[in-house]
Amino acid sequence: MLSSVVLEAQTDITVRKKDFKKEREGFREAWKHVNAGDSYYIVKGVYYGSAYDEYLKAVAYNGVNPELNYKTGVSALFSDNKEEAASFFMKALELDGGLTKDILLLGGRALQYAGRYSEAVEKLNAYLDSPGKKPKESVAIAKKYLEECNSALQVTRDTLRIDIRNLGSNINSNADDYAELLSADSETMYFASRRELSKSSTKYDDSRFDENIFLSSSSSGSWTYPVTLGKKMVTDLCETPLFLTPTGEELYIYAGYENGGDIMVSERKKGKWKAPSTIPFRINTKGSETSFTFTPAGNEVWYVSDNGKEGLGGKDIYYISKLNERKWSKPVNAGPSVNTPYDEESVRFSVRGDTLWFASRGHSTIGGFDIFYSTRNQNGEWGNAVNFGYPLNTPWDELFFHPSQGNDSSFYFVSNRSEGMGGLDIYSGRILPPEPVIIPVEPPKPDTVVIRDTVVVIKEIVPAPEPAPVVPEPPKEEILYLIGTITDSETGEPVLAKIDVIDLTTDLVVGTTASSDADGTYRIKLPEKKSYMVDLRASGFLSDMKRINIPATYANEAYKLDATLIKVKVGKKVVLNNILFETGKSILTTGSYTELDRLAGILEDSPLMRIEISGHTDNTGSLDLNNRLSQNRAQAVVEYLVQKGIDRARLEFKGYGPQQPIADNATAEGRKMNRRVEFKILEF
């Protein structure tokens, strides 16, 4: 799924036996290692790691052979030993500066991996300035590495305080492990791995196995050993997880071969994942689509493709927008603020949807793929890409940034950096608060007082020492969770529902989770104490919205919101709360708009639903007046919905006056309940 490094060693050189031999003792064994290394070395791109291991043993016998140092450096550079490569190239240059035409280019790249950026710039410039004709591709690569090193000199000036940790052997292996996805409750991780499953696993020409999807569960702060998703998800294709819906019931994946693949979707039924099927979006092409995500609001799909007609080069990021319940726009290139002539990958959104994280080999990368972010302004425009910074980004590859649910300072990402367990590994990261700055204060110099008299007396007035500065501890993070249970309004059974928390100040989704299908419970972290709208949606149920107001003085760690959802079925009647009219009239007051907007949203979500709006009164006043008033009020609701874009053909209205009471008209409370507006489901 991921593109490979384009740099290659362009020179085949031979370690000559007569030049290699120093003394008899140890020569025969060392020469065996040279031959063994050569047998791996000639299979370019596959066994460089094995070649490095053999050459390293030969170097122990003769470390001053320029050809051997060159081949050891090449083997290190194109394996997981990149940081070791620089010393061998520099030794080869010292021994024979004109050994090969590409040694300055390869040496510069190796110095870049070692973080020796100034030296790398020197070697890369020397390569570009060296006499003789050079391959165009090599010149372009050298200039690209030069840009990356200059970026690194800028980016690494401001080091971020980040706690970075490898997730360990329960998640990572000596193969590539990447594309991590977390469930809404952060307790399940899906990821791709190229580890060997069995002796029959498909092996590619890069000596790696095909990609399969694994999952692991969080238990007591650690991750369990991963397992596959079942037989139907283990195929001859390469599969990579890309997007998990908040309910955890749909998993969008990349499925294909090394030279191309498409986005597909798998559904989980009764706890088992079904075989992947075609997605309902026209984004797959003859090329390869390797990344996919919804925006938190669900109104856009963002993805990566290498086959767009309007591409800027390599793999680009595209998006489609939801036009209505059944139709999506044509693909749109995300533009030069995000895309470059190089590859972009692994698109992810912040919980609020106003920040896009992605990986790129362009922009101001300091080497390979770096993680960047772009923010969307109030006009919907995306700003220029910003490098996340060092030490998250390195000369190695960093991709698949995954923010933690409800916590902007914690995240996961993937890297093939040298301290890993092999290939790409999954890491966790946490941004630490700035270190307190303690400014030393010099004690004031003593004042000298001279008293003039017949006798001169000199006294030093020494001020009392200042107390040491007190550095306040950083305030402890206040954690607040929204918890509750979602159930069926009729049966009380648990409901699997998607839950979006919307900040009423910004109108942005700040958190998304799902209730458990086992007991209906949910938990989601809230960013702060304030007012939110909680949007509840479940398949086969009417959506609902609940407003919560959490005062700044709220002292508990959890705010509870239980809710019941109404199952959709023909003939079902639902009372609309807070539908208010001017006294004795059919004119809606502004206090009714929130509930009616919710009803409009239900109808938009269910385009096949037809309903009847009914008006009802108490038994006070004449029957004729009440019938006409209830009819007019029902019609007023219909007109409001039509103004909101609902097709009039889907709406009927009728006034029933006092003829269908739901409470006793003998009491004031009963009469208040009878004065209502309902809707009844006619078709679904």
XYZ file of C-alpha atoms in Angstrom:
684
model
C 0.000 0.000 0.000
C 2.833 2.412 0.772
C 5.205 3.606 -1.917
C 8.818 2.469 -1.630
C 11.981 4.574 -1.547
C 12.957 5.726 -5.039
C 16.696 6.119 -4.375
C 18.841 3.207 -5.552
C 22.537 2.427 -5.639
C 23.563 2.973 -9.249
C 27.022 1.450 -9.145
C 27.912 -2.229 -8.936
C 31.376 -2.645 -7.503
C 33.301 -5.706 -6.471
C 35.347 -6.406 -3.373
C 38.490 -7.925 -4.868
C 40.005 -10.781 -2.950
C 43.592 -9.539 -3.279
C 42.657 -6.074 -1.984
C 40.592 -7.459 0.866
C 43.148 -9.903 2.277
C 45.294 -8.488 5.089
C 46.635 -11.486 6.972
C 45.909 -15.176 6.875
C 44.289 -15.437 10.288
C 40.574 -14.890 9.966
C 40.693 -14.281 6.211
C 38.882 -17.426 5.110
C 35.954 -16.852 7.466
C 35.756 -13.158 6.571
C 35.797 -13.921 2.848
C 32.867 -16.314 3.343
C 30.909 -13.414 4.805
C 31.810 -11.218 1.813
C 30.508 -13.877 -0.585
C 27.387 -14.440 1.509
C 26.760 -10.704 1.612
C 27.193 -10.475 -2.165
C 24.610 -13.231 -2.695
C 22.074 -11.134 -0.780
C 23.248 -7.803 -2.195
C 22.592 -8.701 -5.838
C 18.880 -9.289 -5.109
C 18.282 -5.549 -4.847
C 15.514 -4.312 -2.597
C 14.867 -7.684 -0.982
C 17.720 -8.886 1.218
C 19.748 -5.766 1.990
C 19.303 -6.418 5.704
C 20.851 -9.878 5.410
C 23.649 -8.466 3.241
C 24.390 -5.873 5.932
C 24.657 -8.554 8.621
C 27.201 -10.493 6.532
C 29.245 -7.461 5.448
C 29.422 -6.244 9.037
C 31.235 -9.445 10.004
C 33.646 -8.954 7.098
C 34.312 -5.335 8.136
C 35.479 -6.655 11.503
C 38.348 -8.321 9.629
C 39.136 -5.457 7.231
C 37.569 -2.088 7.941
C 39.707 -0.130 5.491
C 38.551 -1.652 2.226
C 36.682 1.127 0.343
C 34.551 -1.243 -1.765
C 33.411 -3.202 1.285
C 32.591 -0.002 3.174
C 30.550 1.233 0.211
C 28.541 -1.997 -0.076
C 28.035 -2.126 3.693
C 26.774 1.468 3.584
C 24.373 0.670 0.729
C 23.060 -2.399 2.573
C 22.514 -0.353 5.727
C 20.846 2.530 3.868
C 18.271 0.306 2.177
C 17.445 -1.803 5.222
C 16.400 -1.041 8.787
C 19.974 0.030 9.626
C 19.868 3.451 7.950
C 21.474 5.359 10.814
C 24.555 3.126 10.561
C 25.079 3.821 6.854
C 26.769 7.222 7.177
C 29.892 5.924 8.932
C 30.564 3.402 6.146
C 30.041 5.898 3.318
C 32.251 8.466 5.045
C 34.950 5.815 5.525
C 34.717 4.816 1.858
C 35.029 8.490 0.840
C 38.038 8.915 3.091
C 39.727 5.868 1.553
C 38.800 6.594 -2.068
C 36.965 9.834 -2.834
C 36.336 8.840 -6.448
C 35.160 5.307 -5.717
C 31.704 5.678 -7.319
C 29.681 8.433 -8.962
C 26.818 8.141 -6.483
C 28.722 7.906 -3.196
C 28.191 11.606 -2.426
C 24.451 11.261 -3.064
C 24.113 8.099 -0.999
C 26.385 9.496 1.695
C 24.325 12.673 1.879
C 21.151 10.650 2.300
C 22.794 8.535 4.996
C 23.913 11.658 6.876
C 20.334 12.925 6.679
C 19.079 9.736 8.359
C 21.729 10.197 11.037
C 20.440 13.719 11.730
C 23.708 15.316 10.573
C 21.922 17.794 8.323
C 24.702 20.339 7.765
C 27.096 17.601 6.658
C 24.371 16.123 4.461
C 23.879 19.506 2.764
C 27.617 19.671 2.096
C 27.719 16.199 0.495
C 24.559 16.707 -1.578
C 25.827 20.026 -2.922
C 29.143 18.356 -3.717
C 27.281 15.700 -5.696
C 25.315 18.296 -7.671
C 28.497 20.311 -8.347
C 30.623 17.316 -9.284
C 31.752 17.059 -12.935
C 30.261 14.619 -15.403
C 26.781 13.772 -16.613
C 24.315 12.563 -14.019
C 20.959 10.786 -14.425
C 18.069 13.284 -14.307
C 16.330 11.191 -11.672
C 19.388 11.302 -9.423
C 19.706 15.072 -9.756
C 16.029 15.488 -8.851
C 16.431 13.187 -5.858
C 19.527 15.046 -4.657
C 17.711 18.385 -4.876
C 14.762 16.913 -2.968
C 17.005 15.633 -0.175
C 18.722 19.018 -0.099
C 15.348 20.716 0.447
C 14.534 18.237 3.216
C 17.834 18.848 5.008
C 17.372 22.617 4.841
C 13.834 22.155 6.215
C 15.234 19.981 8.989
C 17.697 22.692 9.987
C 14.713 25.013 10.463
C 12.192 22.571 11.969
C 14.570 21.051 14.529
C 15.378 24.455 16.009
C 12.124 24.275 17.963
C 11.985 20.898 19.669
C 8.554 19.846 20.915
C 8.172 18.261 24.336
C 6.574 14.959 23.365
C 6.532 11.654 25.218
C 6.819 9.039 22.438
C 6.490 5.334 23.197
C 6.551 2.207 21.060
C 3.420 0.132 21.741
C 5.584 -2.940 22.226
C 5.574 -6.555 21.105
C 1.871 -7.139 21.727
C 1.152 -4.792 18.811
C 4.354 -4.457 16.795
C 6.414 -7.157 15.100
C 9.580 -7.320 13.017
C 7.371 -6.689 9.959
C 5.410 -3.561 9.014
C 2.588 -2.707 11.467
C 0.567 0.406 10.653
C -2.771 2.115 9.840
C -4.058 1.986 13.414
C -7.747 2.751 14.053
C -9.333 3.067 17.483
C -12.936 2.354 18.396
C -15.069 5.171 19.767
C -14.365 4.083 23.359
C -10.609 3.744 22.584
C -10.633 0.176 23.898
C -10.171 -1.664 20.578
C -7.429 -1.084 18.014
C -7.539 -2.256 14.407
C -4.327 -2.178 12.383
C -2.587 -3.687 9.362
C 0.405 -5.977 9.622
C 2.665 -7.735 7.142
C 3.677 -10.415 9.629
C 3.590 -14.056 8.585
C 0.259 -15.703 9.403
C 1.095 -19.187 8.193
C 3.473 -21.035 5.927
C 0.996 -20.456 3.086
C 1.011 -16.656 3.483
C 1.589 -14.760 0.237
C 5.111 -13.339 0.043
C 5.973 -10.446 -2.259
C 9.198 -9.658 -4.057
C 10.222 -7.253 -1.305
C 10.446 -10.250 1.041
C 7.363 -9.113 2.965
C 4.043 -10.880 3.408
C 0.673 -9.547 2.313
C -1.216 -7.167 4.574
C -3.902 -8.451 6.924
C -6.060 -6.651 9.465
C -5.645 -7.416 13.153
C -7.384 -6.204 16.286
C -6.253 -5.825 19.865
C -8.126 -4.842 23.018
C -6.998 -2.556 25.799
C -6.796 -4.376 29.106
C -5.565 -2.719 32.314
C -3.610 -0.121 30.368
C -1.926 -2.553 27.957
C -2.880 -4.050 24.602
C -3.726 -7.738 24.196
C -1.980 -9.912 21.614
C -3.678 -9.210 18.255
C -5.933 -11.570 16.318
C -7.340 -11.425 12.786
C -10.923 -10.416 12.020
C -11.916 -13.908 10.932
C -11.743 -16.069 7.820
C -13.777 -13.755 5.592
C -11.331 -10.917 6.216
C -8.167 -12.946 5.593
C -7.781 -13.215 1.817
C -5.123 -13.221 -0.888
C -5.557 -9.454 -1.180
C -3.699 -6.844 0.830
C -6.150 -5.365 3.354
C -5.626 -2.230 5.409
C -8.134 -0.621 7.827
C -8.928 2.992 6.933
C -12.075 4.172 8.738
C -14.247 2.691 11.488
C -17.728 4.121 11.960
C -18.508 5.396 15.482
C -20.889 2.473 16.058
C -18.113 0.047 15.174
C -20.387 -1.800 12.760
C -18.739 -0.755 9.480
C -15.053 -0.894 8.612
C -13.823 0.794 5.433
C -10.667 -0.822 4.127
C -8.108 -0.728 1.339
C -8.190 -4.001 -0.594
C -5.946 -4.830 -3.518
C -2.560 -5.945 -4.704
C 0.811 -4.234 -4.706
C 0.104 -2.353 -7.938
C -3.346 -1.052 -7.162
C -6.374 -1.347 -4.947
C -9.762 0.105 -4.056
C -11.757 1.190 -1.031
C -14.247 -1.426 0.196
C -16.431 -1.831 3.271
C -17.096 -4.704 5.644
C -20.069 -4.949 8.002
C -20.137 -6.613 11.384
C -23.203 -8.766 11.958
C -23.753 -10.574 15.242
C -20.150 -9.968 16.210
C -18.640 -11.321 12.975
C -17.153 -9.374 10.092
C -18.589 -10.081 6.644
C -16.557 -10.258 3.440
C -15.752 -6.774 2.047
C -18.147 -5.305 -0.518
C -18.191 -2.333 -2.889
C -18.657 1.122 -1.350
C -21.584 3.361 -2.423
C -19.278 6.195 -3.541
C -17.819 6.670 -7.017
C -14.244 7.280 -5.978
C -12.487 4.058 -6.976
C -10.469 4.271 -10.202
C -8.184 2.111 -12.322
C -5.347 3.366 -10.165
C -5.020 2.978 -6.426
C -7.052 4.521 -3.581
C -5.162 4.069 -0.335
C -6.785 6.241 2.328
C -10.384 7.079 3.261
C -12.254 8.929 5.998
C -15.509 10.712 6.716
C -15.533 14.141 8.292
C -17.011 13.987 11.821
C -20.224 15.596 10.559
C -20.505 12.885 7.896
C -21.106 15.355 5.065
C -17.761 14.831 3.294
C -15.593 11.872 2.320
C -11.843 12.480 2.005
C -9.565 9.973 0.315
C -6.222 9.503 -1.443
C -5.839 8.484 -5.089
C -3.045 8.335 -7.655
C -5.403 8.466 -10.640
C -7.063 11.861 -10.445
C -7.193 13.886 -13.655
C -6.556 17.064 -11.671
C -3.742 15.628 -9.573
C -0.688 17.701 -8.715
C 1.588 14.658 -8.872
C 1.984 11.336 -7.086
C -0.858 10.483 -4.737
C -3.211 13.377 -3.989
C -5.962 14.010 -1.456
C -9.507 14.411 -2.820
C -12.950 14.845 -1.308
C -16.609 14.491 -2.233
C -19.490 16.350 -0.566
C -22.940 15.068 0.336
C -25.576 16.797 -1.810
C -28.581 14.927 -0.403
C -29.380 11.558 1.141
C -28.687 9.690 -2.095
C -26.258 11.841 -4.050
C -22.646 12.947 -3.626
C -20.636 15.487 -5.587
C -17.911 14.687 -8.080
C -14.379 14.338 -6.647
C -12.561 17.603 -5.914
C -8.787 17.891 -5.527
C -7.968 19.349 -2.087
C -5.630 21.849 -3.755
C -2.026 23.041 -3.345
C -2.405 24.015 0.308
C -2.568 20.267 0.991
C -1.300 18.444 -2.115
C 2.175 18.567 -3.672
C 3.959 17.005 -6.670
C 4.931 14.214 -4.243
C 2.833 11.598 -2.427
C 0.236 12.433 0.213
C -1.196 9.722 2.458
C -3.242 8.761 5.545
C -5.932 11.444 5.931
C -7.537 11.848 9.366
C -9.690 14.555 10.982
C -9.804 16.084 14.426
C -12.907 15.376 16.490
C -14.159 18.898 15.729
C -13.544 18.443 12.008
C -11.628 21.718 11.653
C -8.160 20.143 11.453
C -6.965 17.739 8.762
C -3.956 15.556 9.539
C -2.125 13.832 6.739
C 1.301 12.567 5.706
C 3.286 14.013 2.831
C 6.614 13.615 1.093
C 6.354 17.233 -0.006
C 5.864 20.588 1.735
C 8.545 21.142 4.400
C 9.214 17.469 5.140
C 12.509 16.755 6.866
C 12.728 13.331 5.226
C 10.398 10.698 3.813
C 6.775 11.035 4.900
C 6.186 13.661 7.591
C 2.958 14.389 9.444
C 1.343 17.723 8.594
C -1.869 19.464 9.517
C -4.108 22.048 7.891
C -6.895 23.999 9.587
C -10.165 25.129 8.054
C -11.206 28.750 8.594
C -14.742 30.091 9.059
C -15.121 30.433 5.273
C -14.448 26.730 4.805
C -10.996 27.311 3.274
C -8.058 25.115 4.236
C -4.844 26.802 5.338
C -1.331 25.931 4.209
C 0.096 22.677 5.522
C 2.153 22.955 8.725
C 4.845 20.467 9.717
C 3.901 18.936 13.089
C 7.502 19.322 14.212
C 10.417 17.427 15.710
C 10.785 14.881 17.333
C 7.477 13.536 16.032
C 8.793 13.962 12.490
C 12.237 12.620 11.628
C 14.205 11.801 8.459
C 12.345 8.479 8.577
C 8.689 7.937 7.587
C 5.903 9.161 9.876
C 2.282 8.508 8.879
C -1.206 7.606 10.131
C -1.609 10.297 12.785
C -4.588 9.302 14.945
C -5.780 11.774 17.621
C -7.086 10.289 20.849
C -10.795 10.626 21.495
C -11.509 13.898 23.309
C -7.847 14.603 24.091
C -5.968 16.950 21.785
C -2.619 16.291 23.481
C -2.522 12.496 23.013
C -2.288 10.604 19.761
C -0.993 7.567 17.904
C 1.188 7.479 14.810
C 3.328 5.144 12.718
C 7.054 5.330 11.964
C 9.900 3.156 10.698
C 12.465 4.975 12.864
C 15.530 3.050 13.927
C 14.509 2.349 17.532
C 11.497 0.323 16.380
C 11.036 -3.425 16.292
C 11.409 -3.652 12.507
C 9.736 -1.972 9.551
C 6.858 0.334 10.423
C 5.769 0.364 14.074
C 2.824 1.934 15.884
C 3.666 4.512 18.565
C 1.747 6.551 21.102
C 2.535 10.202 21.696
C 1.643 12.792 24.306
C 2.420 16.499 24.112
C 3.890 17.615 27.425
C 3.341 21.058 28.945
C 6.211 23.544 28.571
C 8.964 23.259 31.142
C 8.741 25.974 33.791
C 11.253 28.741 33.175
C 13.217 29.703 36.285
C 14.980 33.041 35.936
C 17.958 33.313 38.315
C 17.959 36.493 40.389
C 21.311 37.906 41.458
C 21.389 39.076 45.098
C 21.643 42.873 45.350
C 25.047 44.300 46.112
C 25.446 45.565 49.668
C 25.195 49.316 50.218
C 28.151 51.065 51.887
C 27.262 53.770 54.402
C 29.954 56.284 55.467
C 29.357 58.220 58.674
C 31.614 61.280 58.910
C 32.722 62.335 62.354
C 35.880 62.575 64.252
C 36.012 58.825 63.730
C 35.099 57.253 60.376
C 32.887 54.195 60.789
C 32.057 52.072 57.759
C 29.107 49.701 57.880
C 27.789 47.345 55.264
C 24.037 47.068 55.123
C 23.423 43.634 53.694
C 19.833 43.059 52.579
C 18.094 39.911 53.663
C 18.310 37.176 51.042
C 15.335 36.918 48.719
C 13.323 33.724 49.085
C 13.861 31.207 46.273
C 11.333 31.619 43.488
C 8.383 29.278 43.827
C 7.446 27.610 40.577
C 3.769 26.679 40.702
C 2.909 23.156 39.644
C 0.942 22.972 36.417
C -2.771 22.690 37.117
C -4.100 19.168 37.096
C -6.196 18.333 34.071
C -9.889 18.216 34.924
C -11.466 15.219 33.248
C -15.196 15.244 32.604
C -17.103 12.430 30.949
C -20.609 12.332 29.560
C -22.093 8.947 30.441
C -25.464 7.308 30.100
C -27.604 4.565 28.629
C -29.580 4.517 25.365
C -32.637 2.252 25.302
C -35.732 1.456 23.238
C -38.648 3.635 24.411
C -41.087 0.709 24.267
C -39.110 -2.357 25.308
C -36.334 -0.868 27.406
C -33.825 -2.952 25.438
C -30.346 -1.462 24.833
C -29.837 0.403 21.554
C -26.643 0.676 19.522
C -26.593 4.405 18.721
C -24.131 6.896 17.286
C -23.650 9.814 19.668
C -22.287 13.178 18.517
C -21.553 15.955 21.019
C -21.879 19.419 19.442
C -20.396 22.584 20.922
C -23.234 25.124 20.857
C -20.770 28.021 20.695
C -18.981 26.866 17.546
C -21.589 24.420 16.176
C -18.750 21.891 15.733
C -18.774 18.213 16.678
C -16.308 17.886 19.577
C -16.802 14.205 20.314
C -18.239 11.067 18.782
C -18.871 7.665 20.318
C -21.384 4.825 20.239
C -23.472 3.109 22.871
C -22.861 -0.564 23.558
C -25.168 -2.985 21.767
C -24.911 -5.223 24.847
C -26.197 -2.852 27.541
C -26.735 0.514 25.812
C -24.130 2.326 27.903
C -21.713 4.913 26.550
C -18.946 7.174 27.770
C -17.307 10.119 26.026
C -14.822 12.699 27.231
C -15.950 16.343 27.133
C -13.370 19.063 26.411
C -14.777 21.538 28.960
C -17.753 22.477 31.108
C -20.279 24.346 28.967
C -23.457 23.836 26.917
C -23.672 21.075 24.327
C -26.213 19.498 22.028
C -26.126 15.700 22.018
C -27.226 14.153 18.717
C -28.478 10.548 19.005
C -28.948 8.374 15.919
C -29.605 4.647 15.543
C -30.635 2.458 12.637
C -34.401 1.847 12.690
C -35.054 4.572 15.281
C -36.014 8.222 15.121
C -33.043 10.464 15.794
C -33.134 12.703 18.845
C -31.238 15.703 20.187
C -30.718 16.572 23.839
C -29.325 19.831 25.176
C -27.130 19.716 28.256
C -25.810 22.657 30.270
C -22.824 21.902 32.479
C -21.943 24.807 34.777
C -18.314 25.692 35.446
C -18.895 24.833 39.113
C -19.910 21.233 38.327
C -17.694 19.108 40.599
C -18.309 15.506 39.535
C -16.179 13.598 37.025
C -19.202 12.419 35.047
C -22.376 14.067 33.777
C -25.192 11.588 33.173
C -27.577 11.696 30.221
C -29.878 8.725 29.640
C -32.125 8.692 26.592
C -34.782 6.561 24.953
C -35.198 6.321 21.200
C -38.445 5.665 19.378
C -38.480 2.744 16.962
C -39.693 3.604 13.482
C -42.862 1.766 12.437
C -45.935 2.641 10.410
C -48.701 4.064 12.577
C -46.355 5.220 15.333
C -47.368 8.580 16.862
C -44.822 10.959 18.368
C -45.655 14.083 20.363
C -43.601 17.122 19.352
C -42.488 18.921 22.494
C -42.278 22.699 22.848
C -44.374 23.516 19.766
C -45.712 26.914 20.794
C -48.191 29.268 19.111
C -49.404 32.749 19.829
C -52.464 32.569 22.090
C -55.585 31.594 20.141
C -53.695 31.744 16.835
C -51.819 29.430 14.448
C -48.634 31.533 14.331
C -45.556 29.611 15.484
C -43.297 31.267 18.038
C -39.513 31.128 17.718
C -39.377 28.726 20.653
C -40.823 26.040 18.362
C -38.051 26.149 15.794
C -35.594 23.849 17.579
C -38.050 20.949 17.773
C -39.280 21.473 14.218
C -35.712 21.605 12.915
C -35.141 18.263 14.619
C -38.188 16.840 12.830
C -36.876 18.190 9.524
C -33.592 16.425 10.247
C -35.423 13.140 10.867
C -37.176 13.471 7.514
C -33.896 14.276 5.752
C -32.310 11.184 7.286
C -35.255 9.010 6.144
C -36.108 10.114 2.577
C -38.812 7.427 2.159
C -40.757 8.433 5.269
C -44.189 10.069 4.906
C -45.923 11.550 7.931
C -49.148 13.165 9.067
C -48.943 16.281 11.226
C -51.925 16.445 13.575
C -53.116 19.316 15.762
C -54.976 18.743 19.043
C -56.697 20.968 21.620
C -58.310 20.591 25.016
C -62.098 20.703 25.415
C -62.272 24.361 26.424
C -64.295 26.520 23.984
C -66.496 25.606 21.041
C -65.897 22.405 19.096
C -65.928 24.228 15.750
C -63.329 26.760 16.897
C -61.058 24.046 18.308
C -61.292 21.982 15.114
C -60.372 24.968 12.949
C -57.559 26.053 15.299
C -56.013 22.573 15.413
C -56.250 22.275 11.609
C -54.568 25.635 11.065
C -51.819 24.869 13.548
C -51.054 21.519 11.893
C -50.886 23.313 8.544
C -48.504 25.911 9.990
C -46.118 23.129 10.991
C -46.276 21.644 7.489
C -45.496 25.033 5.933
C -42.466 25.409 8.196
C -41.142 21.990 7.159
C -41.650 22.805 3.477
C -39.612 25.992 3.974
C -36.864 23.761 5.390
C -36.723 21.796 2.138
C -39.040 18.872 2.889
C -41.117 17.754 -0.110
C -44.787 18.675 0.444
C -45.815 15.315 -1.033
C -44.344 13.633 2.045
C -46.504 15.656 4.440
C -50.181 15.503 5.359
C -51.955 17.491 8.061
C -55.198 17.268 9.969
C -56.818 18.950 12.957
C -58.575 16.710 15.465
C -59.663 19.374 17.947
C -60.387 17.837 21.361
C -61.409 14.448 19.956
C -58.200 12.510 20.765
C -57.179 13.448 24.320
C -54.178 11.747 25.928
C -54.945 13.039 29.446
C -57.894 14.032 31.613
C -59.335 17.431 30.645
C -60.628 17.850 34.210
C -57.233 19.117 35.395
C -55.069 22.013 34.233
C -52.123 19.639 33.754
C -54.236 17.272 31.662
C -55.536 20.080 29.458
C -51.942 21.272 28.912
C -50.927 17.791 27.723
C -53.881 17.614 25.346
C -52.899 20.890 23.650
C -50.242 19.376 21.412
C -48.918 18.686 17.925
C -48.058 15.129 16.888
C -46.714 13.387 13.856
C -47.716 9.901 12.742
C -45.617 7.716 10.436
C -47.655 6.840 7.331
C -44.933 5.177 5.252
C -41.363 4.141 5.884
